[in-house]
PDB file of C-alpha atoms in Angstrom:
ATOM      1  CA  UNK G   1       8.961 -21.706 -10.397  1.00  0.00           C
ATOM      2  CA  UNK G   2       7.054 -18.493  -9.612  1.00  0.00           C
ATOM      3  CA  UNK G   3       4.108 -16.801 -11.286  1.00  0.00           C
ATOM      4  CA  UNK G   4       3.170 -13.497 -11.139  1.00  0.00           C
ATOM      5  CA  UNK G   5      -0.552 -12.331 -10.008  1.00  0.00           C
ATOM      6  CA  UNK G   6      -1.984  -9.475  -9.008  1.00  0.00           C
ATOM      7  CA  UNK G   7      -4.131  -9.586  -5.969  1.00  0.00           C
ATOM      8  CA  UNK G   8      -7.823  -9.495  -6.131  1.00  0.00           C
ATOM      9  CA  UNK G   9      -9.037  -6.260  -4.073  1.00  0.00           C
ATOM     10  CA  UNK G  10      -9.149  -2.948  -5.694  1.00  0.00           C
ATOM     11  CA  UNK G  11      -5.141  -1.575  -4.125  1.00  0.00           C
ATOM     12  CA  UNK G  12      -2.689  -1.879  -6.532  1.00  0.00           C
ATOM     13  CA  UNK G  13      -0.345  -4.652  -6.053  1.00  0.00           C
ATOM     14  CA  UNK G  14       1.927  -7.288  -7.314  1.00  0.00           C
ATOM     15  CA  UNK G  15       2.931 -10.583  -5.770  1.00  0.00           C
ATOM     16  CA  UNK G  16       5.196 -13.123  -7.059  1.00  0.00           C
ATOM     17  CA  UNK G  17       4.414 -16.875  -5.940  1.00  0.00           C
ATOM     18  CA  UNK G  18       6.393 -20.130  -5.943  1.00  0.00           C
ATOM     19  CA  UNK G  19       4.909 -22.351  -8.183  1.00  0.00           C
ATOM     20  CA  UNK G  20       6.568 -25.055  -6.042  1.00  0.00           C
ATOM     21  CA  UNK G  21       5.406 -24.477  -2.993  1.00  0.00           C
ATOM     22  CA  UNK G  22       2.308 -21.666  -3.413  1.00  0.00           C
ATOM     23  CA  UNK G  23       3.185 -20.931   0.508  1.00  0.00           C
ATOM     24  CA  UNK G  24       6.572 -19.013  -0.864  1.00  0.00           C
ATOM     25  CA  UNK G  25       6.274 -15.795  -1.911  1.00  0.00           C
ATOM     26  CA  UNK G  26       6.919 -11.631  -2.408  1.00  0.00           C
ATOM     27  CA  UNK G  27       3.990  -9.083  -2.230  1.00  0.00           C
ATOM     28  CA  UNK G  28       4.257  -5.203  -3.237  1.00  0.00           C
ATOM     29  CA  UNK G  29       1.598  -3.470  -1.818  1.00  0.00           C
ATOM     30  CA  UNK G  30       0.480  -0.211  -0.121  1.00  0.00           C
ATOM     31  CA  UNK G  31       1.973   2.131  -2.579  1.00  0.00           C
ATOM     32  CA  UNK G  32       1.737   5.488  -1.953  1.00  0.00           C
ATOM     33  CA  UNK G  33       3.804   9.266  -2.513  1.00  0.00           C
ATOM     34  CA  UNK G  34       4.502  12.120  -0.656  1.00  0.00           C
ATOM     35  CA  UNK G  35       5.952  14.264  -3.870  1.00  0.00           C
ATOM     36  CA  UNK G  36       6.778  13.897  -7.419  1.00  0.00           C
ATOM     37  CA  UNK G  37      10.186  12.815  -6.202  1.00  0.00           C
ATOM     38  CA  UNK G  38       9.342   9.503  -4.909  1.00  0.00           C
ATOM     39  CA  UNK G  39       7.187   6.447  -4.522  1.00  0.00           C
ATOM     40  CA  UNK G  40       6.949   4.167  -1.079  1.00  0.00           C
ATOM     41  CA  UNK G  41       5.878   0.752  -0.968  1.00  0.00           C
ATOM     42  CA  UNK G  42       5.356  -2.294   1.690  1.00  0.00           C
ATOM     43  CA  UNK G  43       7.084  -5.451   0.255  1.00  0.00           C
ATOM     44  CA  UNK G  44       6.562  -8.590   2.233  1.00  0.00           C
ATOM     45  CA  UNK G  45       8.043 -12.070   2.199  1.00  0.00           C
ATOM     46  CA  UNK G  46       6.219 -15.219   3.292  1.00  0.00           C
ATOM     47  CA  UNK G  47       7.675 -18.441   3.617  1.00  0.00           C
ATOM     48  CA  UNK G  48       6.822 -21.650   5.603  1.00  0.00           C
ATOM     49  CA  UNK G  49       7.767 -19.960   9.771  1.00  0.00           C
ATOM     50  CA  UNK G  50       8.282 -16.456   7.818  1.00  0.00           C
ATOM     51  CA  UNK G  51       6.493 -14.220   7.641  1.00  0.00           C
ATOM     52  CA  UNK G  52       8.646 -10.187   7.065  1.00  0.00           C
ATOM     53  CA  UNK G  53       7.336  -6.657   6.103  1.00  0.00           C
ATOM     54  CA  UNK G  54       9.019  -3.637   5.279  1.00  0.00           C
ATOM     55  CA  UNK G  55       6.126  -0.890   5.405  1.00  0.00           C
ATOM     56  CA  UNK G  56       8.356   1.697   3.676  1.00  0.00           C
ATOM     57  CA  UNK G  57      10.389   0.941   0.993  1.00  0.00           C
ATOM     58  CA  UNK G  58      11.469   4.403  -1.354  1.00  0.00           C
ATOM     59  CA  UNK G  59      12.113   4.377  -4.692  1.00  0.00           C
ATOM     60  CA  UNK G  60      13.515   7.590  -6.019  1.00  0.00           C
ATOM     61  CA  UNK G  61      12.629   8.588  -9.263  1.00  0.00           C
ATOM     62  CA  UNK G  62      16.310   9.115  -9.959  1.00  0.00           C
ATOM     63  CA  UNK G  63      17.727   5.740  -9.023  1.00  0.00           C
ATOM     64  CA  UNK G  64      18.068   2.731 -11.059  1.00  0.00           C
ATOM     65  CA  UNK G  65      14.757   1.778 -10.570  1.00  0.00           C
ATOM     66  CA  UNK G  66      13.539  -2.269 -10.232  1.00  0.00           C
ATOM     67  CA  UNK G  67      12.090  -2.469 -13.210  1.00  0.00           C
ATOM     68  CA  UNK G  68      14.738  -1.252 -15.508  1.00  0.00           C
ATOM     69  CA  UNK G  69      17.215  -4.174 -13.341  1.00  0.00           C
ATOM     70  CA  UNK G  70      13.596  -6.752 -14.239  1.00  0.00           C
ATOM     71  CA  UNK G  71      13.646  -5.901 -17.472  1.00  0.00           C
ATOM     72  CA  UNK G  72      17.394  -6.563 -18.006  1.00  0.00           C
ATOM     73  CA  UNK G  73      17.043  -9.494 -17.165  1.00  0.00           C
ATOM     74  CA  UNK G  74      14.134 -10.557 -19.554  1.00  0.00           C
ATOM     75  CA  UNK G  75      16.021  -9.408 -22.310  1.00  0.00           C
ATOM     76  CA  UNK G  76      19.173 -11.206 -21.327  1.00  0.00           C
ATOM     77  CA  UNK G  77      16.868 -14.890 -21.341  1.00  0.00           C
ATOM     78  CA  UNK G  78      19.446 -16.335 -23.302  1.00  0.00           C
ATOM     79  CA  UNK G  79      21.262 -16.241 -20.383  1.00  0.00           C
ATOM     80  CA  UNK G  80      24.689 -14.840 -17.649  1.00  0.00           C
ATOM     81  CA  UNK G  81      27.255 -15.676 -16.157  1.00  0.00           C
ATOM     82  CA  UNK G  82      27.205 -15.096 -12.279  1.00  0.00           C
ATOM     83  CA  UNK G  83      25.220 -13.454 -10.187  1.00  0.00           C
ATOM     84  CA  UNK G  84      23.105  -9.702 -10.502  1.00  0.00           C
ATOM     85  CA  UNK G  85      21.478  -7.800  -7.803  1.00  0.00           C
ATOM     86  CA  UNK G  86      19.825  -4.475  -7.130  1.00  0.00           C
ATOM     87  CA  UNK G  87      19.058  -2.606  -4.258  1.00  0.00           C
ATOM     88  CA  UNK G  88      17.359   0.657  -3.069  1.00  0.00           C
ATOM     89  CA  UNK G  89      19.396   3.312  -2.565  1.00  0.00           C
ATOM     90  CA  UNK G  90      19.076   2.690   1.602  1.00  0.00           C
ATOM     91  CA  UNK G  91      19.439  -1.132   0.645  1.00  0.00           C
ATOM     92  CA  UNK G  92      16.385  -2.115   2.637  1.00  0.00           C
ATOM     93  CA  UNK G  93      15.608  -4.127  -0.192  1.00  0.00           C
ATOM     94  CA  UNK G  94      17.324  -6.619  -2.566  1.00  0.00           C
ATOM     95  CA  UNK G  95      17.249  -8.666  -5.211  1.00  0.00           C
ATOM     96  CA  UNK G  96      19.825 -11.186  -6.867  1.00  0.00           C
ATOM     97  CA  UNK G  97      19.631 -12.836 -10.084  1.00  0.00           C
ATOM     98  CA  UNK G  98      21.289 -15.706 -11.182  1.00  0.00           C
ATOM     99  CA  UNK G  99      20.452 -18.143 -13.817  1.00  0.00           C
ATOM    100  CA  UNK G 100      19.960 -21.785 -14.382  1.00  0.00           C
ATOM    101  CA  UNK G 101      19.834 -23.826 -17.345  1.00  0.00           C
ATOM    102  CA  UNK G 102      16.485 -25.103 -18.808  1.00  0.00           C
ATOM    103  CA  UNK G 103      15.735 -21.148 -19.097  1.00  0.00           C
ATOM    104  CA  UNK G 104      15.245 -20.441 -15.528  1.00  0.00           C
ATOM    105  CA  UNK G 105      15.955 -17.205 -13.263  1.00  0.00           C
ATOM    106  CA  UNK G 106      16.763 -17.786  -9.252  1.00  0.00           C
ATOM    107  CA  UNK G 107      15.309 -14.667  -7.787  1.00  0.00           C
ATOM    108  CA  UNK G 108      16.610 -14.155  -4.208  1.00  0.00           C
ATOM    109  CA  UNK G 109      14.316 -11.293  -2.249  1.00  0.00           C
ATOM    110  CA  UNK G 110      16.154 -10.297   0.800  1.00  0.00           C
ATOM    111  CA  UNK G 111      14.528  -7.470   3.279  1.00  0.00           C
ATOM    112  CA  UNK G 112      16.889  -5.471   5.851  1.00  0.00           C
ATOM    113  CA  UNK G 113      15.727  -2.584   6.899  1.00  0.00           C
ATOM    114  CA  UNK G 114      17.730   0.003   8.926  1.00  0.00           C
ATOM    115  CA  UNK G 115      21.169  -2.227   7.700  1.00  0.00           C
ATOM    116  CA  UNK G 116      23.332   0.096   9.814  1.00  0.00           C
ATOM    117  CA  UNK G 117      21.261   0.103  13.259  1.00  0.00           C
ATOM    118  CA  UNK G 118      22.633  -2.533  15.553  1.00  0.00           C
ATOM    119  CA  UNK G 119      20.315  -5.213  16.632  1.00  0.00           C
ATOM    120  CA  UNK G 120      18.385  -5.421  12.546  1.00  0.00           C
ATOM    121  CA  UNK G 121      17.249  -8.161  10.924  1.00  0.00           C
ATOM    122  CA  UNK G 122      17.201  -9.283   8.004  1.00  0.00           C
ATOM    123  CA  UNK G 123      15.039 -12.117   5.896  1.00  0.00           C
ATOM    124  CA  UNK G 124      15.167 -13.766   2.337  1.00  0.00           C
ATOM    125  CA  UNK G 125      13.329 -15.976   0.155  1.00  0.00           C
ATOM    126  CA  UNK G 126      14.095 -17.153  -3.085  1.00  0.00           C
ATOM    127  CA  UNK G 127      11.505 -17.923  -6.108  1.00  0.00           C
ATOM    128  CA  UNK G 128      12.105 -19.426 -10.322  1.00  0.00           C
ATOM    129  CA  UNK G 129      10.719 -17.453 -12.917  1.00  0.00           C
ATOM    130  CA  UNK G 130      11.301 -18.644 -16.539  1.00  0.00           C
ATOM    131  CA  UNK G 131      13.760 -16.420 -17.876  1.00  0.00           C
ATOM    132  CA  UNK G 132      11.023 -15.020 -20.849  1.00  0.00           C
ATOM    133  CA  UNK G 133       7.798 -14.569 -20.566  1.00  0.00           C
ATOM    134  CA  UNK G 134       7.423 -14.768 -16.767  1.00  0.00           C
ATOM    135  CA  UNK G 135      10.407 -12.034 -16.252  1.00  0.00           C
ATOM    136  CA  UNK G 136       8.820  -9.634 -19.088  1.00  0.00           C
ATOM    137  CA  UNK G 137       5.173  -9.880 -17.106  1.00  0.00           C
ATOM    138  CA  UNK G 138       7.078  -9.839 -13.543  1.00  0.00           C
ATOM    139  CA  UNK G 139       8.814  -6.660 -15.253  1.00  0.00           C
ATOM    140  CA  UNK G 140       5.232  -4.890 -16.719  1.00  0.00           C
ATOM    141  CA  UNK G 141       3.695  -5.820 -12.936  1.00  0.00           C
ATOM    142  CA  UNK G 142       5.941  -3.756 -11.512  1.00  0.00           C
ATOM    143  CA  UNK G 143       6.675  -1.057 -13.249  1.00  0.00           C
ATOM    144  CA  UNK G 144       2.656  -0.748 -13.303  1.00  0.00           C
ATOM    145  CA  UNK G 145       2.750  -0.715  -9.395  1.00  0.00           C
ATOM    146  CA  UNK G 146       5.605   1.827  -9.089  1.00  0.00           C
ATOM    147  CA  UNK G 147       3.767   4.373 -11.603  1.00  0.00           C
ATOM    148  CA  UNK G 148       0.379   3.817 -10.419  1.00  0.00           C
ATOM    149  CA  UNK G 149      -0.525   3.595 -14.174  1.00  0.00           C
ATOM    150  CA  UNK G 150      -3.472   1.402 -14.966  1.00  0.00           C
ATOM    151  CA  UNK G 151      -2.616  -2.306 -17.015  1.00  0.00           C
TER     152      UNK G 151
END
């Protein structure tokens, strides 16, 4: 399982740990925008041996954003069939969905930055939210990181 939490210090950020195995995790951080157009975030994975950072992830304020994909999946907690994913539009970032029974959403958070260059890399860890609750405050986290706005 994962839980949600915001960091202590005063930047705005949102990280998502495994309630598992607290040493498995996702953090948004470091938000910050150059115009109206866009916002640009660090996300970083952590694992046991892993540790991965993108410094500049874009959202554009015309894409499918990741919390309108978060909060499709809260209100689906009844349940789907197969898998769901997003990505940013330069798919340096994404995230799968696929849910279990008992009420539970597999999260999969993989990083790739510059896909097309040869010699990438790419890393992905995977945390459990409970598909109410948990996704609707992952959702509210983030959307509250992407718009700077205050909780």
């Amino acid at each position: 399982m994962t839980s949600p939490d915001d960091d202590t210090d005063d930047k705005p950020s949102v990280t998502i740990r495994c309630q598992d195995n607290a040493s498995v995790g996702v953090a948004f951080c470091d938000r910050f925008s150059f115009d109206a157009d866009s916002v640009h975030y660090a996300v970083e994975l952590r694992a046991p041996g892993l540790t991965a950072r993108v410094n500049e992830v874009v959202a554009w304020i015309w894409d499918s954003d990741l919390t309108t994909f978060l909060e499709a999946l809260a209100a689906d907690y009844r349940g789907w069939d197969g898998e769901r994913s997003w990505h940013t539009n330069d798919r340096d970032l994404t995230v799968s969905a696929v849910f279990h029974s008992g009420g539970h959403v597999e999260l999969t958070w993989a990083l790739r930055p510059w896909p097309q260059a040869a010699g990438g890399w790419g890393a992905s860890v995977t945390t459990w939210l409970e598909a109410g609750e948990q996704m609707a405050s992952l959702a509210a986290r983030v959307r509250h990181f992407l718009t700077g706005e205050q909780q």
